[in-house]
PDB file of N, CA, C and O in Angstrom:
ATOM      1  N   UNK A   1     143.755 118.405  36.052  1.00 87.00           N
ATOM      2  CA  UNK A   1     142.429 117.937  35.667  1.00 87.00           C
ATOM      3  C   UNK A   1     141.379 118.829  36.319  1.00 87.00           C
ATOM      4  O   UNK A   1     141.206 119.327  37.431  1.00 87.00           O
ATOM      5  N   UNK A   2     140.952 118.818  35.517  1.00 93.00           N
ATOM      6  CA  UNK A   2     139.146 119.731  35.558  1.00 93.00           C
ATOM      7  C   UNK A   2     138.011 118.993  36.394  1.00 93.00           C
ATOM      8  O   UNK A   2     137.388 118.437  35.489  1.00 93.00           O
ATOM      9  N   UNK A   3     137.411 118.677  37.511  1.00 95.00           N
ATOM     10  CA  UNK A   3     136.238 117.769  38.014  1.00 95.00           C
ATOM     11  C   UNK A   3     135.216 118.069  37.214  1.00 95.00           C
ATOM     12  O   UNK A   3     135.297 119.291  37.092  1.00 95.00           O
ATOM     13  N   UNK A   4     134.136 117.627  36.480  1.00 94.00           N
ATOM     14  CA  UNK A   4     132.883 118.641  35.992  1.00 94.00           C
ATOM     15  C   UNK A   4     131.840 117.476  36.903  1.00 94.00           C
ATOM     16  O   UNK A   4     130.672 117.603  36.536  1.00 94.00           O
ATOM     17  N   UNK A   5     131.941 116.858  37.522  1.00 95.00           N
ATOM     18  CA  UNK A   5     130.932 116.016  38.208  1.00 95.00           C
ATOM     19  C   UNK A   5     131.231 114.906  39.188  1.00 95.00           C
ATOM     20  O   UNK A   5     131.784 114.020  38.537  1.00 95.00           O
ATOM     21  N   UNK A   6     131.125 114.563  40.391  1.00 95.00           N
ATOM     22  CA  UNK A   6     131.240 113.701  41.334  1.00 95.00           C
ATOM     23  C   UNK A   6     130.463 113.726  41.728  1.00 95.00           C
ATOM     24  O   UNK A   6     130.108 114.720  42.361  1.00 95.00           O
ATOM     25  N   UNK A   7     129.619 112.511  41.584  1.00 95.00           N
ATOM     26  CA  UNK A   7     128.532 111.662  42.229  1.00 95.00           C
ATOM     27  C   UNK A   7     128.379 110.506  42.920  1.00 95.00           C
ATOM     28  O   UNK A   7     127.652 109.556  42.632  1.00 95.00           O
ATOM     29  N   UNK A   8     129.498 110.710  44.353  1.00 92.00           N
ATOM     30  CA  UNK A   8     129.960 109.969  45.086  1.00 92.00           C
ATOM     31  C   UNK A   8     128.588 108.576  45.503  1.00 92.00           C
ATOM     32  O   UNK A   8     127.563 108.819  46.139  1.00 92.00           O
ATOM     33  N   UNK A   9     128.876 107.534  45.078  1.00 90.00           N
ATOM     34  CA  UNK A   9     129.878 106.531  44.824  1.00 90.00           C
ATOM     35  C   UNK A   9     129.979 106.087  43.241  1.00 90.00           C
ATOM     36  O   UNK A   9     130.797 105.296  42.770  1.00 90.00           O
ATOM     37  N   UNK A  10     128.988 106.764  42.571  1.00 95.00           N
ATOM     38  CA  UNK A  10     128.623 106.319  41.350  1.00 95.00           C
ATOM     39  C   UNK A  10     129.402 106.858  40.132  1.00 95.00           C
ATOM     40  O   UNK A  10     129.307 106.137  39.139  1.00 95.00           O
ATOM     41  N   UNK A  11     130.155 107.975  39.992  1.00 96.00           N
ATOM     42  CA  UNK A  11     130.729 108.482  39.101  1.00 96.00           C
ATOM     43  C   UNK A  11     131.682 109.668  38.992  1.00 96.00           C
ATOM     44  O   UNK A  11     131.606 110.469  39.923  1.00 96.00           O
ATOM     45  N   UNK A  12     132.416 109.885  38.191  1.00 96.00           N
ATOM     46  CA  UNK A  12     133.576 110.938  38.147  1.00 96.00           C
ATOM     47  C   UNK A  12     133.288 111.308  36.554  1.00 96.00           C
ATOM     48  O   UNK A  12     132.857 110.630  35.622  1.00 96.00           O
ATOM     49  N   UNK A  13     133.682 112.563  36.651  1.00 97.00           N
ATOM     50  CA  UNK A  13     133.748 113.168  34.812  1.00 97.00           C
ATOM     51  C   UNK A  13     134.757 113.996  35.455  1.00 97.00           C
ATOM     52  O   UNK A  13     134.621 114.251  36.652  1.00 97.00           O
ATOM     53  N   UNK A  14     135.892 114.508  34.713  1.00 97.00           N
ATOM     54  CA  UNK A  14     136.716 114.945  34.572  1.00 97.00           C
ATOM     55  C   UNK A  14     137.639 115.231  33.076  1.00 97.00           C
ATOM     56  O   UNK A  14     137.986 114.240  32.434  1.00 97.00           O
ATOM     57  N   UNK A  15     138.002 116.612  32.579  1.00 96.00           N
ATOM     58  CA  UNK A  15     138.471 117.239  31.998  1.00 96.00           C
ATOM     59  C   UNK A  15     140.186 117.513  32.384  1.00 96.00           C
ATOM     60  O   UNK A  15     140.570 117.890  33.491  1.00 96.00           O
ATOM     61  N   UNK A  16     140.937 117.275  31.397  1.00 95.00           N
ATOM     62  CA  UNK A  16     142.451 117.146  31.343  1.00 95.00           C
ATOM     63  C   UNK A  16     143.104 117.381  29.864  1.00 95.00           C
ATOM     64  O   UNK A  16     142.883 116.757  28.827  1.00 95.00           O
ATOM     65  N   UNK A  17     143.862 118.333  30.069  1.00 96.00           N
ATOM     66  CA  UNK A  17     144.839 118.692  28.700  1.00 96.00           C
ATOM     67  C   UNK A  17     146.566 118.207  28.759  1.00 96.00           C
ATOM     68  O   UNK A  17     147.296 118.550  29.689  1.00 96.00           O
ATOM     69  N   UNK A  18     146.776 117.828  28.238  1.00 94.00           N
ATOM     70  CA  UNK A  18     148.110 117.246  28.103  1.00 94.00           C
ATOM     71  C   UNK A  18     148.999 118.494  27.463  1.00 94.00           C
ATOM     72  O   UNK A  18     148.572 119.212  26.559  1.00 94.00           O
ATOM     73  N   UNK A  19     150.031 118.604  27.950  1.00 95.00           N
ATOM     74  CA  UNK A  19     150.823 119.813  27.843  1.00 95.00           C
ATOM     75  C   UNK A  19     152.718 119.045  27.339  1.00 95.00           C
ATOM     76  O   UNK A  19     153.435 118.088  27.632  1.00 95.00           O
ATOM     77  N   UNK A  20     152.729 120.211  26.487  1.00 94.00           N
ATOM     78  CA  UNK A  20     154.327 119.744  25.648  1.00 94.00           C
ATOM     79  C   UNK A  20     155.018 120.331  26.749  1.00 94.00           C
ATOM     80  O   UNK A  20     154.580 121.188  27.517  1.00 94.00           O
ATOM     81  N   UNK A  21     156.192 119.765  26.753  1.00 94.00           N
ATOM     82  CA  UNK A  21     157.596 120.578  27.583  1.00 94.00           C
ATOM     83  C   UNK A  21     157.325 121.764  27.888  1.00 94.00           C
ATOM     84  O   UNK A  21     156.982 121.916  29.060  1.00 94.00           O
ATOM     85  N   UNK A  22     157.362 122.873  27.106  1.00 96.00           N
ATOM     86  CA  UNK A  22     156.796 124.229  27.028  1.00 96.00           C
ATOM     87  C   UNK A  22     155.559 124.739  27.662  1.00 96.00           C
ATOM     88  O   UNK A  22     155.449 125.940  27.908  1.00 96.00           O
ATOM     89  N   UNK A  23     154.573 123.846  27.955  1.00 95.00           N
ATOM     90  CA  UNK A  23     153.172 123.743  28.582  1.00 95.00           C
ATOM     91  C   UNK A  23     151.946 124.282  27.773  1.00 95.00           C
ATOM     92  O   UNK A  23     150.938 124.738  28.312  1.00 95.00           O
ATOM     93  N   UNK A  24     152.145 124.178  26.375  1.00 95.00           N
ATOM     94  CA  UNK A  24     151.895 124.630  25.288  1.00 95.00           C
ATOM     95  C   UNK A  24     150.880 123.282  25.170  1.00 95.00           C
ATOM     96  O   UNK A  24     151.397 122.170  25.277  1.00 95.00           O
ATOM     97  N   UNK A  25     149.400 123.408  24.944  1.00 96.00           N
ATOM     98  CA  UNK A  25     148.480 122.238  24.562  1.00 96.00           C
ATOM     99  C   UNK A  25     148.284 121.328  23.317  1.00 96.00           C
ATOM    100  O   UNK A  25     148.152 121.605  22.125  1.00 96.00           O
ATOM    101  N   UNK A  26     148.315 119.875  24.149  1.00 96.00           N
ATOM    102  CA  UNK A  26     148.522 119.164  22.976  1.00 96.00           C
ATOM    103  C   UNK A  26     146.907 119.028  22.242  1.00 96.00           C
ATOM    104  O   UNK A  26     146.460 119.495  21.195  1.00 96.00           O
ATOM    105  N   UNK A  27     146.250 118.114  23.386  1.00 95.00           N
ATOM    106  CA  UNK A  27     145.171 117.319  23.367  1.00 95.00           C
ATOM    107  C   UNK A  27     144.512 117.781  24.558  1.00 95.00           C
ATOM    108  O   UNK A  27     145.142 118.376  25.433  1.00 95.00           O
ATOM    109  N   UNK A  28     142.849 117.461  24.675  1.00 96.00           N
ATOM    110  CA  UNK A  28     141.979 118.017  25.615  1.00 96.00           C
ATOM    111  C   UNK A  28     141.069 116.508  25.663  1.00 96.00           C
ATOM    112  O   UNK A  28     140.403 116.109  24.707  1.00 96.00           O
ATOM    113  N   UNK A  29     141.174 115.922  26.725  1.00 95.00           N
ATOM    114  CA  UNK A  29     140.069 114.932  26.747  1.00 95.00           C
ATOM    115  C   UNK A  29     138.983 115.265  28.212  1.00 95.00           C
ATOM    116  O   UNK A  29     139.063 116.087  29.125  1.00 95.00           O
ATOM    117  N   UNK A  30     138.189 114.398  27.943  1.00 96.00           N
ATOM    118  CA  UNK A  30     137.069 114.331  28.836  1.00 96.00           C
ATOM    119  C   UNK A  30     136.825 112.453  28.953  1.00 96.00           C
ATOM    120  O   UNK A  30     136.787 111.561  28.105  1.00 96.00           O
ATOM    121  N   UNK A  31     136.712 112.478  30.277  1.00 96.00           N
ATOM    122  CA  UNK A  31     136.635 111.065  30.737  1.00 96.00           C
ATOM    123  C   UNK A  31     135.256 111.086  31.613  1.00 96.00           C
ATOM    124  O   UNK A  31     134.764 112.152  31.982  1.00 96.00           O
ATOM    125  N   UNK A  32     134.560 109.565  31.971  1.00 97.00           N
ATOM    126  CA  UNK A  32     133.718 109.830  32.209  1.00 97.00           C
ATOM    127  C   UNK A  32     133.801 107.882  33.279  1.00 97.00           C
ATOM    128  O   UNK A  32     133.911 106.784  32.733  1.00 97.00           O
ATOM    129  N   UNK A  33     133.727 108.077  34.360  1.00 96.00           N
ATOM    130  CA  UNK A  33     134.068 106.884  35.003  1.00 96.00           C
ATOM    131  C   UNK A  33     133.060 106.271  36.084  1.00 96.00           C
ATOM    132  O   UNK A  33     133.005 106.702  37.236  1.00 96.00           O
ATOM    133  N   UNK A  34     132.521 105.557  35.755  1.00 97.00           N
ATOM    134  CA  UNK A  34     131.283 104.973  36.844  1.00 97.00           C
ATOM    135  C   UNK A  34     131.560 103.617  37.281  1.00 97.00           C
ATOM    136  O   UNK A  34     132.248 102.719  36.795  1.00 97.00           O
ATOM    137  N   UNK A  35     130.680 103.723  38.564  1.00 94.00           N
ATOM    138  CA  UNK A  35     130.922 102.480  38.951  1.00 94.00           C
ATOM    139  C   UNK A  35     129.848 101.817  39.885  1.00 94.00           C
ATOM    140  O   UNK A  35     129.177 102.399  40.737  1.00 94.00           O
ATOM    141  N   UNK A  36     129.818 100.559  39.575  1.00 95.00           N
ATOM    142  CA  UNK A  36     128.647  99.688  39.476  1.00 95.00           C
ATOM    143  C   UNK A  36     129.044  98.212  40.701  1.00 95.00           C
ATOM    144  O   UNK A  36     130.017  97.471  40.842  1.00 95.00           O
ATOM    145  N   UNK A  37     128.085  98.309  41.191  1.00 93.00           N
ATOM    146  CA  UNK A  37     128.678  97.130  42.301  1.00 93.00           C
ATOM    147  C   UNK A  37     127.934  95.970  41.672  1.00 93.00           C
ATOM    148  O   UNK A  37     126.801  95.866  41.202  1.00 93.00           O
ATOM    149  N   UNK A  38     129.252  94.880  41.866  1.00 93.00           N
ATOM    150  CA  UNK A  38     128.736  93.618  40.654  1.00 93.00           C
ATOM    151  C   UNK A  38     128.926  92.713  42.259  1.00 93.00           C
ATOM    152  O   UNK A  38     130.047  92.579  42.750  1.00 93.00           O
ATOM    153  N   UNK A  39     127.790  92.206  42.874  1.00 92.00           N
ATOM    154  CA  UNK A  39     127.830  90.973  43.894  1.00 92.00           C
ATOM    155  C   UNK A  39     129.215  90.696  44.860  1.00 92.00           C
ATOM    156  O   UNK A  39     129.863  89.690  45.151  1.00 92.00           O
ATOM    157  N   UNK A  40     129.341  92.696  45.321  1.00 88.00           N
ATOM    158  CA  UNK A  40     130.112  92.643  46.889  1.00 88.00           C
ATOM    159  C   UNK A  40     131.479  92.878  45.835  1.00 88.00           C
ATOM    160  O   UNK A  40     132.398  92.803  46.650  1.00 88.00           O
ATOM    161  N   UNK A  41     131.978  93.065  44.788  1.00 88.00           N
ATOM    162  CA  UNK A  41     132.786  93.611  44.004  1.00 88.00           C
ATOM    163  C   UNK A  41     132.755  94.600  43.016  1.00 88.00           C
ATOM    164  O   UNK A  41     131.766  94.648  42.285  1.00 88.00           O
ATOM    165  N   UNK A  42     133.974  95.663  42.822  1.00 89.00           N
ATOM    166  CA  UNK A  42     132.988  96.985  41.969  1.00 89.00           C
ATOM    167  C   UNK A  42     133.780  96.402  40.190  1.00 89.00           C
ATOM    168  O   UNK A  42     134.753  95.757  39.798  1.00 89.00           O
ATOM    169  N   UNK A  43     132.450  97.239  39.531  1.00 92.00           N
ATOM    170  CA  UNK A  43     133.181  97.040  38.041  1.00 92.00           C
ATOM    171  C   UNK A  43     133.412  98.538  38.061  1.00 92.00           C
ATOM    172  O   UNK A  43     132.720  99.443  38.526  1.00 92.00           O
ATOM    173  N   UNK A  44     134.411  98.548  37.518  1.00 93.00           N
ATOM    174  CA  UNK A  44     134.653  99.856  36.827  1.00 93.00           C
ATOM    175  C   UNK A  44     134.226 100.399  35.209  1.00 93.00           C
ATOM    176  O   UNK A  44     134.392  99.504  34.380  1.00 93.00           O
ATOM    177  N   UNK A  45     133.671 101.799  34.593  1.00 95.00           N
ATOM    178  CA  UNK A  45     133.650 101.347  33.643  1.00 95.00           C
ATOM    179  C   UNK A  45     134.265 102.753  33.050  1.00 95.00           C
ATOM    180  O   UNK A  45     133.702 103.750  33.503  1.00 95.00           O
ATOM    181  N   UNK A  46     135.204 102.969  32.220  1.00 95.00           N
ATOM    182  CA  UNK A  46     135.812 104.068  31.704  1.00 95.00           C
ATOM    183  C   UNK A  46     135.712 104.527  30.141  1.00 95.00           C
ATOM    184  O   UNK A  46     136.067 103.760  29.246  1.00 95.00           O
ATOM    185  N   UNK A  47     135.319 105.538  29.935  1.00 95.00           N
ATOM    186  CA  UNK A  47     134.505 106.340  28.595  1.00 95.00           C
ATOM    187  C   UNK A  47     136.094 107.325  28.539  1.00 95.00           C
ATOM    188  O   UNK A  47     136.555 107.658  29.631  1.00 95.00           O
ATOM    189  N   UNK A  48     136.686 107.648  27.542  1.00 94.00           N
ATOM    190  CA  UNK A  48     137.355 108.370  27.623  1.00 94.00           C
ATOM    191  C   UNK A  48     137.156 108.876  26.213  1.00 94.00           C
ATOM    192  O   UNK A  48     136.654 108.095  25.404  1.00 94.00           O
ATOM    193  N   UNK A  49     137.610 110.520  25.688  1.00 93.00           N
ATOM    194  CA  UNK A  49     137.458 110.834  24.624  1.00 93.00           C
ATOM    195  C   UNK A  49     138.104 111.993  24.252  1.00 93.00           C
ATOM    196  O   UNK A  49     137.889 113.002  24.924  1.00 93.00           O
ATOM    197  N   UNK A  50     139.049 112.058  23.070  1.00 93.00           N
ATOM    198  CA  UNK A  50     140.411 113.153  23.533  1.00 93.00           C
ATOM    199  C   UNK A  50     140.067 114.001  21.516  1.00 93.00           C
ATOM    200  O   UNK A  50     139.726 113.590  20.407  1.00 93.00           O
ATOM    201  N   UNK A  51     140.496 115.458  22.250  1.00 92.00           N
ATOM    202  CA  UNK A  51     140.507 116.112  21.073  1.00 92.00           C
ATOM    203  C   UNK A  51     141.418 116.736  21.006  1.00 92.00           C
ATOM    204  O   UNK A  51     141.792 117.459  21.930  1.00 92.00           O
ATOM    205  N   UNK A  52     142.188 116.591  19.572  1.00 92.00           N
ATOM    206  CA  UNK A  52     143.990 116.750  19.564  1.00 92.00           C
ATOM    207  C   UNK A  52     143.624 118.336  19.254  1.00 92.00           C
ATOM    208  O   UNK A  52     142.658 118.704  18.586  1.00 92.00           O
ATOM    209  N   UNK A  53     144.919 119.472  20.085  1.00 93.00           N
ATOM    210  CA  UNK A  53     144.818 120.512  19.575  1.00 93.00           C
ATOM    211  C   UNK A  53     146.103 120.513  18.834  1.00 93.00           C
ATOM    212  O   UNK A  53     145.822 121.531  18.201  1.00 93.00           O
ATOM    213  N   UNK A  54     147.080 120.257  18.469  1.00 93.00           N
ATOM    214  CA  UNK A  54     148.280 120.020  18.033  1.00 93.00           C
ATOM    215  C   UNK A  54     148.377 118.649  16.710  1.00 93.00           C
ATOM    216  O   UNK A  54     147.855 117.565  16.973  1.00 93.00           O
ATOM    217  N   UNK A  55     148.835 118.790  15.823  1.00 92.00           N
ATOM    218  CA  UNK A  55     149.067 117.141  15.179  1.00 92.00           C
ATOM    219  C   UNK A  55     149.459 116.090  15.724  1.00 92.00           C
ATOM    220  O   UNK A  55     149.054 114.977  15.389  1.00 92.00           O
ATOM    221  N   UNK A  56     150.514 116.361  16.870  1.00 90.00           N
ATOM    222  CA  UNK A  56     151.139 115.179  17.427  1.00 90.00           C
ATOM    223  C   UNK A  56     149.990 114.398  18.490  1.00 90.00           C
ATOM    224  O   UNK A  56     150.085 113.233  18.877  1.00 90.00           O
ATOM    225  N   UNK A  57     149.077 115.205  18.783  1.00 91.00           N
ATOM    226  CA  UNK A  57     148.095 114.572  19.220  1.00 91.00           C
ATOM    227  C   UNK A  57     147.233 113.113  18.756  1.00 91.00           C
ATOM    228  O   UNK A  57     146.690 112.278  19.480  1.00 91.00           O
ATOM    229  N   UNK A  58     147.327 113.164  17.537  1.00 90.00           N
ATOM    230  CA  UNK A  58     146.594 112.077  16.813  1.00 90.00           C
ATOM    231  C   UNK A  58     147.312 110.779  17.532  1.00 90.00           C
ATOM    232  O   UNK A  58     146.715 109.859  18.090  1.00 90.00           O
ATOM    233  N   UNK A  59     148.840 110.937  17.375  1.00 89.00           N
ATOM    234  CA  UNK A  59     149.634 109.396  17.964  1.00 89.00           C
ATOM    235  C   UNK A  59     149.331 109.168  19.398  1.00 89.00           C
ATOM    236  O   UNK A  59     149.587 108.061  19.872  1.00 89.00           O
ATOM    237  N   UNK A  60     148.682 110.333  20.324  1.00 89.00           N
ATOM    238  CA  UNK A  60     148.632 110.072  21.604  1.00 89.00           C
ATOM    239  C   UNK A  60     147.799 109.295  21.704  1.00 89.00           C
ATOM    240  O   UNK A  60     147.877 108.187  22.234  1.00 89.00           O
ATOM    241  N   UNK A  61     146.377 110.078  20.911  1.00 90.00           N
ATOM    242  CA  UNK A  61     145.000 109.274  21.307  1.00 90.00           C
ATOM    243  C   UNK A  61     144.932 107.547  20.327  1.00 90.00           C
ATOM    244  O   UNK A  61     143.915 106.853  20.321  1.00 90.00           O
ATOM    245  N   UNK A  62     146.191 107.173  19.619  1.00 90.00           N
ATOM    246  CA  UNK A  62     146.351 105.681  19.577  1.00 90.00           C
ATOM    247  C   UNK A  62     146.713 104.876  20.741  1.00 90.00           C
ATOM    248  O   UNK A  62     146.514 103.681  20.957  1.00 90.00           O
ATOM    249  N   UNK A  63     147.437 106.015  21.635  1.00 89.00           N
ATOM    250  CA  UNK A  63     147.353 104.977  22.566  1.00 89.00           C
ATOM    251  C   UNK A  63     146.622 104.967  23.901  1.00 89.00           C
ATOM    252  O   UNK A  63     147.047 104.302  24.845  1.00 89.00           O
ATOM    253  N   UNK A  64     145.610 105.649  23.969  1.00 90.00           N
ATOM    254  CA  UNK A  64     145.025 106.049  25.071  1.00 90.00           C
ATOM    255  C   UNK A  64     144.419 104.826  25.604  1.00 90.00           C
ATOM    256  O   UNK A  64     144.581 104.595  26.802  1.00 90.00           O
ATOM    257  N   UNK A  65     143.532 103.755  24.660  1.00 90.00           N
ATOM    258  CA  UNK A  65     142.926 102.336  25.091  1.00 90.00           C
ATOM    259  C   UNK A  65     143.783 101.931  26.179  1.00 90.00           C
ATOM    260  O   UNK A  65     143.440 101.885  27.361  1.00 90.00           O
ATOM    261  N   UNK A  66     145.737 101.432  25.374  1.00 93.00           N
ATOM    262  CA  UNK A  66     146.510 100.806  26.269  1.00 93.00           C
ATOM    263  C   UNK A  66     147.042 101.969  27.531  1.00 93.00           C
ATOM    264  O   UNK A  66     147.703 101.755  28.547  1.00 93.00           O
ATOM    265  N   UNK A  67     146.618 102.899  27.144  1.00 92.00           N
ATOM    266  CA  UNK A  67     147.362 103.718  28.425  1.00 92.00           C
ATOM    267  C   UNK A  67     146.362 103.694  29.500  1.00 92.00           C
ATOM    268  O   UNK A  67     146.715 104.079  30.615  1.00 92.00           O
ATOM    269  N   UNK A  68     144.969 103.227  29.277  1.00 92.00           N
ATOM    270  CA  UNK A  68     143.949 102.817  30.392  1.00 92.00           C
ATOM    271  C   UNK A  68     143.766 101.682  31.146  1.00 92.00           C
ATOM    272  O   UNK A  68     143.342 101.549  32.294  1.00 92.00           O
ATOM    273  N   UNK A  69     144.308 100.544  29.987  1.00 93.00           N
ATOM    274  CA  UNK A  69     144.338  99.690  30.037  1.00 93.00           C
ATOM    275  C   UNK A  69     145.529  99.573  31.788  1.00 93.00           C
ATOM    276  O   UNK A  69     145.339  99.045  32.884  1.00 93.00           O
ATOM    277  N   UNK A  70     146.581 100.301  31.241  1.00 95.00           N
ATOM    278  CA  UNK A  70     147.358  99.676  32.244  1.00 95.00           C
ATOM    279  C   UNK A  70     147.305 100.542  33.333  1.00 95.00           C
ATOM    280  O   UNK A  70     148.180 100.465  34.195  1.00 95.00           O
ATOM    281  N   UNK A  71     146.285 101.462  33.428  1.00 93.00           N
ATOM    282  CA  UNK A  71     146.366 102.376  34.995  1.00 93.00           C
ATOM    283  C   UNK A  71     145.524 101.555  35.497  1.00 93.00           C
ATOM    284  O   UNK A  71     145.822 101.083  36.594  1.00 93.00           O
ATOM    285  N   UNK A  72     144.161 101.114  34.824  1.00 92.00           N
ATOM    286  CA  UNK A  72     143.290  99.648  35.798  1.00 92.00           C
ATOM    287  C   UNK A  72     143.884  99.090  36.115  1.00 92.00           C
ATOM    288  O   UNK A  72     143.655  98.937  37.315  1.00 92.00           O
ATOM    289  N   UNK A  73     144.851  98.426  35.744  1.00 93.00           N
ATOM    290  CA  UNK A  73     145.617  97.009  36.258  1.00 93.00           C
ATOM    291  C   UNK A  73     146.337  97.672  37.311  1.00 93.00           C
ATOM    292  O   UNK A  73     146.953  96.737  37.823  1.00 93.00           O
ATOM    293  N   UNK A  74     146.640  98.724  37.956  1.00 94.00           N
ATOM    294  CA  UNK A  74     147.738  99.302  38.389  1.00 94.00           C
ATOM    295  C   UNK A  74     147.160  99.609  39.597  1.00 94.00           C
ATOM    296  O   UNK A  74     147.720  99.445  40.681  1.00 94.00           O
ATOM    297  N   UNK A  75     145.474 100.284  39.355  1.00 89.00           N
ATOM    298  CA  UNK A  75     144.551 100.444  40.257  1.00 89.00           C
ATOM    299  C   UNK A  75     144.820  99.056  41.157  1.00 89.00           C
ATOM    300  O   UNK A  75     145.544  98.847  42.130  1.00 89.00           O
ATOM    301  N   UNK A  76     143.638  97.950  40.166  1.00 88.00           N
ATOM    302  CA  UNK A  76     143.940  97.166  40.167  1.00 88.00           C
ATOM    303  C   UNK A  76     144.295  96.178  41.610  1.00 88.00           C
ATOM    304  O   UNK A  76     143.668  95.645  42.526  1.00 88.00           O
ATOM    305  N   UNK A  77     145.938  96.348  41.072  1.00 91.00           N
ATOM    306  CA  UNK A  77     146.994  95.280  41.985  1.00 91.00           C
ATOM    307  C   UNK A  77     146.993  96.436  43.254  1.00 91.00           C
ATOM    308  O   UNK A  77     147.082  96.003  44.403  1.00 91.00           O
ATOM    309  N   UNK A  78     146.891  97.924  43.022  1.00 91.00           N
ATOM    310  CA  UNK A  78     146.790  99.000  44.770  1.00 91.00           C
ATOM    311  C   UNK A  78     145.840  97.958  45.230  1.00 91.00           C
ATOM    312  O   UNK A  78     146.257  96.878  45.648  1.00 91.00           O
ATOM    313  N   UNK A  79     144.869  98.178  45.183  1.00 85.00           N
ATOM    314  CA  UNK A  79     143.319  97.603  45.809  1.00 85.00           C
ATOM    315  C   UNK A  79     143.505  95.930  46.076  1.00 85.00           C
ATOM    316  O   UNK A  79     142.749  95.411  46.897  1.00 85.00           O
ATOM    317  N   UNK A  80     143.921  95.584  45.787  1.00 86.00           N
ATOM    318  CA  UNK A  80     144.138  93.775  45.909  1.00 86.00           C
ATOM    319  C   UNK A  80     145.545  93.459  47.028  1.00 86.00           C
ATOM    320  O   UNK A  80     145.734  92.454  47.713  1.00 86.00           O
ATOM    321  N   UNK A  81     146.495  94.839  46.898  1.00 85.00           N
ATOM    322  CA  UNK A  81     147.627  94.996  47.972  1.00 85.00           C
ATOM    323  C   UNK A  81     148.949  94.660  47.407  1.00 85.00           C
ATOM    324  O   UNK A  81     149.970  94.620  48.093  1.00 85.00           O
ATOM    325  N   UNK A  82     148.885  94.288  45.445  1.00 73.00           N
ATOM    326  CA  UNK A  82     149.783  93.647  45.231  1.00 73.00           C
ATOM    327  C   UNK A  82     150.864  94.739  44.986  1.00 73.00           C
ATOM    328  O   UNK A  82     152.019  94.413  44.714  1.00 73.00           O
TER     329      UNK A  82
END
């Protein structure tokens, strides 16, 4: 991954290409992650946005929602100790 911005405590942007076996490029996304203190607890909030260089790319970025979905939760249960 690429940093293009850290604005410690408030945000991360970061650039990442997903690579086949071969290391040959699939997809190129850009994410964009801030965070907001909600009453002594943080929200997180995640922008993500992927551009397929390959066809097989299209099936990745179907699942990118649930593939975020479950690194929060994963965050998540780190941060809570579970």
């Amino acid at each position: 991954a690429t940093f293009d911005e850290v604005a410690e405590p408030e945000c991360l942007v970061f650039r990442a290409v997903a690579l086949d076996q071969a290391n040959k490029p699939l997809l190129e996304s850009l994410t964009t992650v801030t965070f907001h203190d909600a009453g002594g607890k943080t929200k997180v909030i995640v922008h993500a946005s992927g551009a397929p260089i390959e066809p097989v790319a299209a099936d990745m970025l179907k699942g990118m929602n649930e593939g975020w979905r479950q690194s929060l939760e994963r965050l998540a249960d780190l941060v809570e100790g579970r």
